[in-house]
């Protein structure tokens, strides 16, 4: 059994079955990694409110050969989705945050992008709802 304990920003969530989901995290020490969140889509689950897009998590996952590591314990370090949605009635900041996270996901390969990439993503997400920010594509 292999245990992962790290900080990670939620980049993407993919439904897997009725109540489970695959969560793609950009972790501080290991880069981009996929984890299974069993019961993550169940409204009764303690994980469902924590594992949300843009959140920074402190997590413990357990892996076994041939399967994705499963998130066992999670605590939220920074909750951003609700804050971004509350402050922006036109969803502009939410759209910017989605595009930034999507770009980071597409540009980062598996097990790459930890450290500075993690710190940069956190800084951008913390200021994405600042007035006067414009995202150009």
C-alpha atoms as an extended CHARMM CRD file, in Angstrom:
* protein
*
       137  EXT
         1         1  UNK       CA              0.0000000000        0.0000000000        0.0000000000  PROA      1               0.0000000000
         2         2  UNK       CA              1.2450000000        3.4280000000       -0.9460000000  PROA      2               0.0000000000
         3         3  UNK       CA              0.0900000000        6.5080000000        0.9320000000  PROA      3               0.0000000000
         4         4  UNK       CA              0.0450000000       10.0490000000       -0.4980000000  PROA      4               0.0000000000
         5         5  UNK       CA             -0.1980000000       13.0310000000        1.8320000000  PROA      5               0.0000000000
         6         6  UNK       CA             -0.0150000000       16.3580000000        0.0490000000  PROA      6               0.0000000000
         7         7  UNK       CA             -1.6900000000       19.6540000000       -0.7950000000  PROA      7               0.0000000000
         8         8  UNK       CA             -3.6010000000       19.8630000000       -4.0700000000  PROA      8               0.0000000000
         9         9  UNK       CA             -5.8110000000       22.1850000000       -6.1180000000  PROA      9               0.0000000000
        10        10  UNK       CA             -8.8460000000       20.5390000000       -7.7420000000  PROA      10              0.0000000000
        11        11  UNK       CA             -8.4920000000       20.8880000000      -11.5270000000  PROA      11              0.0000000000
        12        12  UNK       CA            -11.2350000000       18.5510000000      -12.7160000000  PROA      12              0.0000000000
        13        13  UNK       CA            -13.8860000000       16.1060000000      -11.4950000000  PROA      13              0.0000000000
        14        14  UNK       CA            -15.1050000000       13.2210000000      -13.6660000000  PROA      14              0.0000000000
        15        15  UNK       CA            -18.1720000000       11.1550000000      -12.6200000000  PROA      15              0.0000000000
        16        16  UNK       CA            -17.4530000000        7.4470000000      -12.1840000000  PROA      16              0.0000000000
        17        17  UNK       CA            -20.4900000000        5.3640000000      -11.4010000000  PROA      17              0.0000000000
        18        18  UNK       CA            -23.4650000000        6.4950000000       -9.3750000000  PROA      18              0.0000000000
        19        19  UNK       CA            -21.7210000000        8.1520000000       -6.4050000000  PROA      19              0.0000000000
        20        20  UNK       CA            -17.9940000000        8.0910000000       -7.1510000000  PROA      20              0.0000000000
        21        21  UNK       CA            -15.7770000000       10.4980000000       -9.0600000000  PROA      21              0.0000000000
        22        22  UNK       CA            -12.2400000000       10.7300000000      -10.3860000000  PROA      22              0.0000000000
        23        23  UNK       CA            -10.5950000000       13.9080000000       -9.1100000000  PROA      23              0.0000000000
        24        24  UNK       CA             -7.6430000000       15.4590000000      -10.9460000000  PROA      24              0.0000000000
        25        25  UNK       CA             -5.4310000000       17.4560000000       -8.5660000000  PROA      25              0.0000000000
        26        26  UNK       CA             -2.3710000000       19.5890000000       -9.1260000000  PROA      26              0.0000000000
        27        27  UNK       CA             -0.3970000000       18.5940000000       -6.0430000000  PROA      27              0.0000000000
        28        28  UNK       CA              2.4110000000       20.5720000000       -4.4740000000  PROA      28              0.0000000000
        29        29  UNK       CA              4.9510000000       17.7390000000       -4.2490000000  PROA      29              0.0000000000
        30        30  UNK       CA              3.9560000000       15.2620000000       -6.9830000000  PROA      30              0.0000000000
        31        31  UNK       CA              2.4520000000       17.4050000000       -9.7660000000  PROA      31              0.0000000000
        32        32  UNK       CA             -0.7640000000       16.4920000000      -11.5560000000  PROA      32              0.0000000000
        33        33  UNK       CA             -2.3530000000       13.2780000000      -10.2940000000  PROA      33              0.0000000000
        34        34  UNK       CA             -5.6810000000       11.4560000000      -10.5450000000  PROA      34              0.0000000000
        35        35  UNK       CA             -7.4510000000       10.1230000000       -7.4400000000  PROA      35              0.0000000000
        36        36  UNK       CA            -10.6790000000        8.2310000000       -6.8310000000  PROA      36              0.0000000000
        37        37  UNK       CA            -13.1740000000        9.8320000000       -4.4720000000  PROA      37              0.0000000000
        38        38  UNK       CA            -15.5020000000        7.0300000000       -3.3850000000  PROA      38              0.0000000000
        39        39  UNK       CA            -18.8580000000        8.5120000000       -2.4560000000  PROA      39              0.0000000000
        40        40  UNK       CA            -17.6950000000       11.9710000000       -3.5820000000  PROA      40              0.0000000000
        41        41  UNK       CA            -20.9440000000       12.6560000000       -5.4340000000  PROA      41              0.0000000000
        42        42  UNK       CA            -23.1520000000       11.4400000000       -2.5900000000  PROA      42              0.0000000000
        43        43  UNK       CA            -24.7540000000       14.4510000000       -0.8430000000  PROA      43              0.0000000000
        44        44  UNK       CA            -24.4070000000       12.6070000000        2.4840000000  PROA      44              0.0000000000
        45        45  UNK       CA            -20.6450000000       12.1920000000        2.0670000000  PROA      45              0.0000000000
        46        46  UNK       CA            -18.2750000000       14.3840000000        4.0760000000  PROA      46              0.0000000000
        47        47  UNK       CA            -16.0180000000       14.5930000000        1.0070000000  PROA      47              0.0000000000
        48        48  UNK       CA            -18.6840000000       15.9860000000       -1.3340000000  PROA      48              0.0000000000
        49        49  UNK       CA            -18.4870000000       19.5200000000        0.0650000000  PROA      49              0.0000000000
        50        50  UNK       CA            -14.6960000000       19.5330000000        0.2960000000  PROA      50              0.0000000000
        51        51  UNK       CA            -13.6750000000       18.2160000000       -3.1010000000  PROA      51              0.0000000000
        52        52  UNK       CA            -14.9380000000       21.1280000000       -5.2170000000  PROA      52              0.0000000000
        53        53  UNK       CA            -13.4080000000       22.8040000000       -8.2610000000  PROA      53              0.0000000000
        54        54  UNK       CA            -10.7550000000       25.4640000000       -7.3920000000  PROA      54              0.0000000000
        55        55  UNK       CA            -10.4180000000       24.3190000000       -3.7400000000  PROA      55              0.0000000000
        56        56  UNK       CA             -7.0080000000       23.7190000000       -2.1930000000  PROA      56              0.0000000000
        57        57  UNK       CA             -7.0640000000       20.5090000000       -0.1670000000  PROA      57              0.0000000000
        58        58  UNK       CA             -4.8450000000       18.8390000000        2.3930000000  PROA      58              0.0000000000
        59        59  UNK       CA             -5.4820000000       15.1670000000        1.7060000000  PROA      59              0.0000000000
        60        60  UNK       CA             -4.4110000000       11.6240000000        2.4750000000  PROA      60              0.0000000000
        61        61  UNK       CA             -4.8520000000        9.0020000000       -0.2340000000  PROA      61              0.0000000000
        62        62  UNK       CA             -4.1230000000        5.3010000000       -0.2640000000  PROA      62              0.0000000000
        63        63  UNK       CA             -3.0680000000        3.5630000000       -3.4450000000  PROA      63              0.0000000000
        64        64  UNK       CA             -2.8130000000       -0.0630000000       -4.4910000000  PROA      64              0.0000000000
        65        65  UNK       CA             -1.3410000000       -1.5730000000       -7.6140000000  PROA      65              0.0000000000
        66        66  UNK       CA             -3.6030000000       -1.3900000000      -10.6330000000  PROA      66              0.0000000000
        67        67  UNK       CA             -6.0470000000        1.1420000000       -9.1610000000  PROA      67              0.0000000000
        68        68  UNK       CA             -6.1940000000        4.8840000000       -8.7330000000  PROA      68              0.0000000000
        69        69  UNK       CA             -5.2360000000        6.0650000000       -5.2450000000  PROA      69              0.0000000000
        70        70  UNK       CA             -8.3830000000        6.6240000000       -3.1630000000  PROA      70              0.0000000000
        71        71  UNK       CA             -8.8420000000        9.8110000000       -1.1460000000  PROA      71              0.0000000000
        72        72  UNK       CA             -9.3300000000        8.7290000000        2.4670000000  PROA      72              0.0000000000
        73        73  UNK       CA             -9.0920000000       11.9860000000        4.4220000000  PROA      73              0.0000000000
        74        74  UNK       CA             -9.5150000000       15.5430000000        3.1980000000  PROA      74              0.0000000000
        75        75  UNK       CA             -9.6130000000       19.0130000000        4.6880000000  PROA      75              0.0000000000
        76        76  UNK       CA            -10.1210000000       22.2940000000        2.8410000000  PROA      76              0.0000000000
        77        77  UNK       CA             -7.2470000000       24.7800000000        3.0520000000  PROA      77              0.0000000000
        78        78  UNK       CA             -8.8010000000       27.3560000000        0.6830000000  PROA      78              0.0000000000
        79        79  UNK       CA            -12.4080000000       27.3230000000       -0.5390000000  PROA      79              0.0000000000
        80        80  UNK       CA            -12.7500000000       29.4680000000       -3.6450000000  PROA      80              0.0000000000
        81        81  UNK       CA            -15.7650000000       28.4720000000       -5.7850000000  PROA      81              0.0000000000
        82        82  UNK       CA            -18.4000000000       29.8820000000       -3.4390000000  PROA      82              0.0000000000
        83        83  UNK       CA            -16.4410000000       33.0880000000       -2.8590000000  PROA      83              0.0000000000
        84        84  UNK       CA            -15.9670000000       33.6470000000       -6.5830000000  PROA      84              0.0000000000
        85        85  UNK       CA            -19.6460000000       33.0140000000       -7.3310000000  PROA      85              0.0000000000
        86        86  UNK       CA            -20.9070000000       35.2680000000       -4.5150000000  PROA      86              0.0000000000
        87        87  UNK       CA            -18.8310000000       38.2670000000       -5.5360000000  PROA      87              0.0000000000
        88        88  UNK       CA            -19.5300000000       38.1470000000       -9.2560000000  PROA      88              0.0000000000
        89        89  UNK       CA            -23.1550000000       38.2720000000      -10.3750000000  PROA      89              0.0000000000
        90        90  UNK       CA            -22.2300000000       37.9920000000      -14.0690000000  PROA      90              0.0000000000
        91        91  UNK       CA            -19.9970000000       34.9240000000      -13.5840000000  PROA      91              0.0000000000
        92        92  UNK       CA            -17.0060000000       36.6450000000      -15.2050000000  PROA      92              0.0000000000
        93        93  UNK       CA            -14.5700000000       35.6800000000      -12.4420000000  PROA      93              0.0000000000
        94        94  UNK       CA            -15.9410000000       32.1320000000      -12.3770000000  PROA      94              0.0000000000
        95        95  UNK       CA            -15.4300000000       31.8710000000      -16.1490000000  PROA      95              0.0000000000
        96        96  UNK       CA            -11.8640000000       33.1840000000      -15.7980000000  PROA      96              0.0000000000
        97        97  UNK       CA            -11.1150000000       30.6670000000      -13.0320000000  PROA      97              0.0000000000
        98        98  UNK       CA            -12.5340000000       27.8240000000      -15.1650000000  PROA      98              0.0000000000
        99        99  UNK       CA            -10.3670000000       28.8220000000      -18.1290000000  PROA      99              0.0000000000
       100       100  UNK       CA             -7.2300000000       29.1240000000      -15.9780000000  PROA      100             0.0000000000
       101       101  UNK       CA             -7.7780000000       25.7060000000      -14.3970000000  PROA      101             0.0000000000
       102       102  UNK       CA             -8.5740000000       24.1790000000      -17.8120000000  PROA      102             0.0000000000
       103       103  UNK       CA             -5.3540000000       25.6020000000      -19.2810000000  PROA      103             0.0000000000
       104       104  UNK       CA             -3.2980000000       24.3290000000      -16.3430000000  PROA      104             0.0000000000
       105       105  UNK       CA             -4.8730000000       20.8710000000      -16.7260000000  PROA      105             0.0000000000
       106       106  UNK       CA             -4.1780000000       20.7360000000      -20.4750000000  PROA      106             0.0000000000
       107       107  UNK       CA             -0.6290000000       22.0880000000      -20.2430000000  PROA      107             0.0000000000
       108       108  UNK       CA              0.4740000000       19.8780000000      -17.3610000000  PROA      108             0.0000000000
       109       109  UNK       CA              1.3290000000       16.2280000000      -17.9130000000  PROA      109             0.0000000000
       110       110  UNK       CA              0.8010000000       13.5010000000      -15.3410000000  PROA      110             0.0000000000
       111       111  UNK       CA              3.2650000000       13.7990000000      -12.4190000000  PROA      111             0.0000000000
       112       112  UNK       CA              4.4990000000       17.1620000000      -13.7120000000  PROA      112             0.0000000000
       113       113  UNK       CA              3.8540000000       20.7140000000      -12.6000000000  PROA      113             0.0000000000
       114       114  UNK       CA              4.1610000000       20.5650000000       -8.8290000000  PROA      114             0.0000000000
       115       115  UNK       CA              6.0090000000       23.1340000000       -6.7480000000  PROA      115             0.0000000000
       116       116  UNK       CA              6.1280000000       26.4620000000       -8.5920000000  PROA      116             0.0000000000
       117       117  UNK       CA              3.1700000000       25.5810000000      -10.8440000000  PROA      117             0.0000000000
       118       118  UNK       CA              1.0910000000       24.7910000000       -7.7720000000  PROA      118             0.0000000000
       119       119  UNK       CA              2.0890000000       28.0520000000       -6.0600000000  PROA      119             0.0000000000
       120       120  UNK       CA              1.3910000000       30.0850000000       -9.2260000000  PROA      120             0.0000000000
       121       121  UNK       CA             -2.0420000000       28.4980000000       -9.7040000000  PROA      121             0.0000000000
       122       122  UNK       CA             -2.9830000000       29.2170000000       -6.0900000000  PROA      122             0.0000000000
       123       123  UNK       CA             -1.9060000000       32.8620000000       -6.4310000000  PROA      123             0.0000000000
       124       124  UNK       CA             -3.9050000000       33.3370000000       -9.6390000000  PROA      124             0.0000000000
       125       125  UNK       CA             -7.0350000000       31.6880000000       -8.2030000000  PROA      125             0.0000000000
       126       126  UNK       CA             -6.7870000000       33.8370000000       -5.0710000000  PROA      126             0.0000000000
       127       127  UNK       CA             -6.8630000000       37.0130000000       -7.1920000000  PROA      127             0.0000000000
       128       128  UNK       CA             -9.0720000000       35.9730000000      -10.1220000000  PROA      128             0.0000000000
       129       129  UNK       CA            -12.0250000000       37.9400000000       -8.7410000000  PROA      129             0.0000000000
       130       130  UNK       CA            -10.0310000000       41.1550000000       -8.2040000000  PROA      130             0.0000000000
       131       131  UNK       CA            -11.5400000000       44.1800000000       -9.9740000000  PROA      131             0.0000000000
       132       132  UNK       CA             -9.9340000000       45.1520000000      -13.2480000000  PROA      132             0.0000000000
       133       133  UNK       CA             -8.6300000000       41.6550000000      -14.1290000000  PROA      133             0.0000000000
       134       134  UNK       CA             -9.0840000000       40.8120000000      -17.8170000000  PROA      134             0.0000000000
       135       135  UNK       CA             -8.3670000000       37.4120000000      -19.3640000000  PROA      135             0.0000000000
       136       136  UNK       CA             -7.2250000000       37.5970000000      -22.9930000000  PROA      136             0.0000000000
       137       137  UNK       CA             -7.2560000000       34.6470000000      -25.3780000000  PROA      137             0.0000000000
